Short mmCIF file of C-alpha atoms in Angstrom, two decimals:
data_model
loop_
_atom_site.label_atom_id
_atom_site.label_comp_id
_atom_site.label_asym_id
_atom_site.label_seq_id
_atom_site.Cartn_x
_atom_site.Cartn_y
_atom_site.Cartn_z
CA UNK A 1467 -2.72 27.43 -1.72
CA UNK A 1468 -6.16 27.24 -3.28
CA UNK A 1469 -6.64 25.16 -6.39
CA UNK A 1470 -3.03 23.99 -6.23
CA UNK A 1471 -3.80 21.87 -3.15
CA UNK A 1472 -5.70 19.08 -4.93
CA UNK A 1473 -3.14 19.04 -7.71
CA UNK A 1474 -0.31 18.68 -5.22
CA UNK A 1475 -2.26 16.01 -3.37
CA UNK A 1476 -2.67 13.97 -6.53
CA UNK A 1477 1.01 14.42 -7.38
CA UNK A 1478 2.05 13.29 -3.90
CA UNK A 1479 -0.24 10.27 -4.08
CA UNK A 1480 1.32 9.27 -7.43
CA UNK A 1481 4.80 9.70 -5.94
CA UNK A 1482 3.74 7.65 -2.93
CA UNK A 1483 2.35 4.89 -5.17
CA UNK A 1484 5.46 4.76 -7.34
CA UNK A 1485 7.64 4.70 -4.23
CA UNK A 1486 5.69 1.89 -2.67
CA UNK A 1487 5.77 -0.07 -5.91
CA UNK A 1488 9.55 0.25 -6.20
CA UNK A 1489 10.26 -0.37 -2.55
CA UNK A 1490 7.92 -3.35 -2.33
CA UNK A 1491 9.62 -5.19 -5.14
CA UNK A 1492 13.03 -4.27 -3.70
CA UNK A 1493 11.99 -5.63 -0.30
CA UNK A 1494 10.85 -8.89 -1.91
CA UNK A 1495 14.22 -9.34 -3.55
CA UNK A 1496 16.15 -8.32 -0.41
CA UNK A 1497 14.21 -10.67 1.88
CA UNK A 1498 14.38 -13.61 -0.50
CA UNK A 1499 18.11 -13.16 -1.17
CA UNK A 1500 18.84 -12.98 2.58
CA UNK A 1501 16.65 -16.00 3.47
CA UNK A 1502 17.95 -19.55 3.70
CA UNK A 1503 17.60 -21.23 0.30
CA UNK A 1504 14.98 -23.77 1.47
CA UNK A 1505 12.81 -21.13 3.14
CA UNK A 1506 12.88 -18.32 0.54
CA UNK A 1507 9.19 -18.56 -0.39
CA UNK A 1508 8.18 -18.60 3.28
CA UNK A 1509 10.25 -15.53 4.12
CA UNK A 1510 9.15 -13.77 0.94
CA UNK A 1511 5.50 -14.30 1.82
CA UNK A 1512 5.90 -12.06 4.85
CA UNK A 1513 6.70 -9.13 2.54
CA UNK A 1514 3.38 -9.52 0.70
CA UNK A 1515 1.53 -10.05 3.97
CA UNK A 1516 3.05 -6.92 5.45
CA UNK A 1517 1.98 -4.91 2.39
CA UNK A 1518 -1.60 -6.11 2.88
CA UNK A 1519 -1.36 -5.27 6.58
CA UNK A 1520 -0.33 -1.74 5.57
CA UNK A 1521 -3.45 -1.45 3.39
CA UNK A 1522 -5.56 -2.67 6.31
CA UNK A 1523 -3.89 -0.21 8.67
CA UNK A 1524 -4.47 2.66 6.23
CA UNK A 1525 -8.16 1.71 5.94
CA UNK A 1526 -8.44 1.58 9.75
CA UNK A 1527 -6.85 5.00 10.16
CA UNK A 1528 -9.22 6.47 7.56
CA UNK A 1529 -12.21 4.86 9.28
CA UNK A 1530 -11.12 6.16 12.74
CA UNK A 1531 -10.64 9.68 11.37
CA UNK A 1532 -14.03 9.68 9.68
CA UNK A 1533 -15.85 8.26 12.71
CA UNK A 1534 -14.11 10.44 15.28
CA UNK A 1535 -14.26 13.80 13.46
CA UNK A 1536 -17.00 15.88 11.94
CA UNK A 1537 -17.17 16.12 8.16
CA UNK A 1538 -16.08 19.78 8.39
CA UNK A 1539 -12.99 18.89 10.44
CA UNK A 1540 -12.10 16.00 8.13
CA UNK A 1541 -12.29 18.33 5.13
CA UNK A 1542 -10.46 21.16 6.92
CA UNK A 1543 -7.51 19.26 8.41
CA UNK A 1544 -8.35 15.63 9.24
CA UNK A 1545 -7.37 14.28 5.85
CA UNK A 1546 -3.82 15.57 6.48
CA UNK A 1547 -3.27 13.39 9.57
CA UNK A 1548 -2.47 10.16 7.68
CA UNK A 1549 -0.07 12.05 5.41
CA UNK A 1550 1.73 13.58 8.38
CA UNK A 1551 1.96 10.15 10.01
CA UNK A 1552 3.45 8.78 6.79
CA UNK A 1553 6.34 11.25 7.17
CA UNK A 1554 7.42 9.20 10.24
CA UNK A 1555 7.13 5.98 8.23
CA UNK A 1556 9.16 7.54 5.44
CA UNK A 1557 11.84 8.40 7.97
CA UNK A 1558 11.98 4.80 9.13
CA UNK A 1559 12.15 3.57 5.52
CA UNK A 1560 14.94 6.04 4.73
CA UNK A 1561 16.88 4.90 7.78
CA UNK A 1562 16.45 1.23 6.77
CA UNK A 1563 17.65 1.94 3.24
CA UNK A 1564 20.73 3.70 4.48
CA UNK A 1565 21.72 1.18 7.18
CA UNK A 1566 20.95 -2.22 5.62
CA UNK A 1567 23.90 -3.86 3.93
CA UNK A 1568 23.67 -5.20 0.37
CA UNK A 1569 22.88 -8.89 0.03
CA UNK A 1570 25.63 -11.41 -0.55
CA UNK A 1571 24.20 -12.18 -4.01
CA UNK A 1572 24.45 -8.54 -5.05
CA UNK A 1573 28.01 -8.21 -3.72
CA UNK A 1574 28.99 -11.39 -5.56
CA UNK A 1575 27.54 -10.06 -8.82
CA UNK A 1576 29.19 -6.67 -8.35
CA UNK A 1577 32.60 -8.30 -7.81
CA UNK A 1578 32.23 -10.79 -10.67
CA UNK A 1579 34.12 -10.49 -13.98
CA UNK A 1580 31.00 -9.17 -15.77
CA UNK A 1581 30.28 -6.61 -13.07
CA UNK A 1582 26.99 -4.72 -12.89
CA UNK A 1583 24.99 -3.74 -15.94
CA UNK A 1584 25.20 0.05 -16.40
CA UNK A 1585 21.50 0.24 -17.46
CA UNK A 1586 19.77 -2.86 -16.05
CA UNK A 1587 16.26 -1.87 -17.09
CA UNK A 1588 17.22 -1.38 -20.69
CA UNK A 1589 19.19 -4.66 -20.66
CA UNK A 1590 16.26 -6.57 -19.25
CA UNK A 1591 13.84 -5.16 -21.83
CA UNK A 1592 16.19 -5.95 -24.71
CA UNK A 1593 17.13 -9.44 -23.52
CA UNK A 1594 13.78 -10.61 -22.09
CA UNK A 1595 10.85 -8.76 -23.69
CA UNK A 1596 8.43 -11.72 -23.65
CA UNK A 1597 9.10 -12.52 -20.01
CA UNK A 1598 8.61 -8.91 -19.05
CA UNK A 1599 5.25 -8.80 -20.86
CA UNK A 1600 4.17 -11.95 -19.03
CA UNK A 1601 5.11 -10.43 -15.65
CA UNK A 1602 3.38 -7.12 -16.45
CA UNK A 1603 0.26 -8.99 -17.61
CA UNK A 1604 0.15 -11.14 -14.51
CA UNK A 1605 0.62 -8.06 -12.29
CA UNK A 1606 -2.23 -6.25 -14.12
CA UNK A 1607 -4.44 -9.30 -13.85
CA UNK A 1608 -3.70 -9.73 -10.15
CA UNK A 1609 -4.30 -6.03 -9.33
CA UNK A 1610 -7.53 -5.73 -11.35
CA UNK A 1611 -8.78 -8.99 -9.89
CA UNK A 1612 -7.85 -8.02 -6.34
CA UNK A 1613 -9.59 -4.66 -6.45
CA UNK A 1614 -12.70 -5.72 -8.39
CA UNK A 1615 -13.27 -8.88 -6.29
CA UNK A 1616 -12.66 -7.13 -2.98
CA UNK A 1617 -14.93 -4.23 -3.84
CA UNK A 1618 -17.79 -6.30 -5.23
CA UNK A 1619 -17.48 -8.78 -2.38
CA UNK A 1620 -17.72 -5.99 0.14
CA UNK A 1621 -20.80 -4.45 -1.46
CA UNK A 1622 -22.56 -7.75 -2.26
CA UNK A 1623 -21.81 -9.55 0.98
CA UNK A 1624 -21.88 -6.77 3.51
CA UNK A 1625 -21.35 -8.19 6.97
CA UNK A 1626 -23.10 -6.78 10.05
CA UNK A 1627 -19.86 -5.04 11.01
CA UNK A 1628 -19.62 -3.36 7.62
CA UNK A 1629 -23.27 -2.36 7.83
CA UNK A 1630 -22.82 -0.81 11.30
CA UNK A 1631 -19.74 1.15 10.14
CA UNK A 1632 -21.59 2.34 7.03
CA UNK A 1633 -24.66 3.33 9.09
CA UNK A 1634 -22.47 5.18 11.58
CA UNK A 1635 -20.83 7.13 8.77
CA UNK A 1636 -24.24 7.88 7.23
CA UNK A 1637 -25.59 8.85 10.67
CA UNK A 1638 -22.75 11.30 11.02
CA UNK A 1639 -23.40 12.77 7.63
CA UNK A 1640 -27.16 13.07 8.10
CA UNK A 1641 -27.07 13.86 11.85
CA UNK A 1642 -29.40 10.90 12.54
CA UNK A 1643 -29.18 9.75 16.14
CA UNK A 1644 -29.31 6.03 16.72
CA UNK A 1645 -30.45 5.38 20.30
CA UNK A 1646 -29.85 1.61 20.40
CA UNK A 1647 -29.07 -1.27 18.12
CA UNK A 1648 -32.76 -1.98 17.50
CA UNK A 1649 -32.99 1.33 15.64
CA UNK A 1650 -30.64 -0.08 13.00
#
């Protein structure tokens, strides 16, 4: 599809990011509401840990694809493999969303005298603007801190494993043959 391909790719990545952002917060709430009261933080921590495991898994898949394929094959079709695999994960997520029951807290709120707010986002912004700004600020601080620290740490404190992976990728790109580890 020519020049439309990168545009579609960027659009799909945005959609994927927004979906992950919405589902991740929803999963926090669901897990915490279903957990025993005294263990809510413990159960909720697994949601964040699983999100970080997903990032690690995605990085591992990208590394495997880049190490196991030529640059030409990665550019021709290899970059599509993680996206096709994500279709399976999206199917599992869709199935979970359709089969999981609502939490008891939600059902209680729905059946209460006040009922559910018809536009909960608008109501939250109107009733709690300061608290929302604090949450947004903390989220921005956490994200910028996470990415800047993890990137600079990786580059400044490159471990031997990182160095070997980087050299293998460079070797592939430059067609340099490393005979043994002493050549590194």
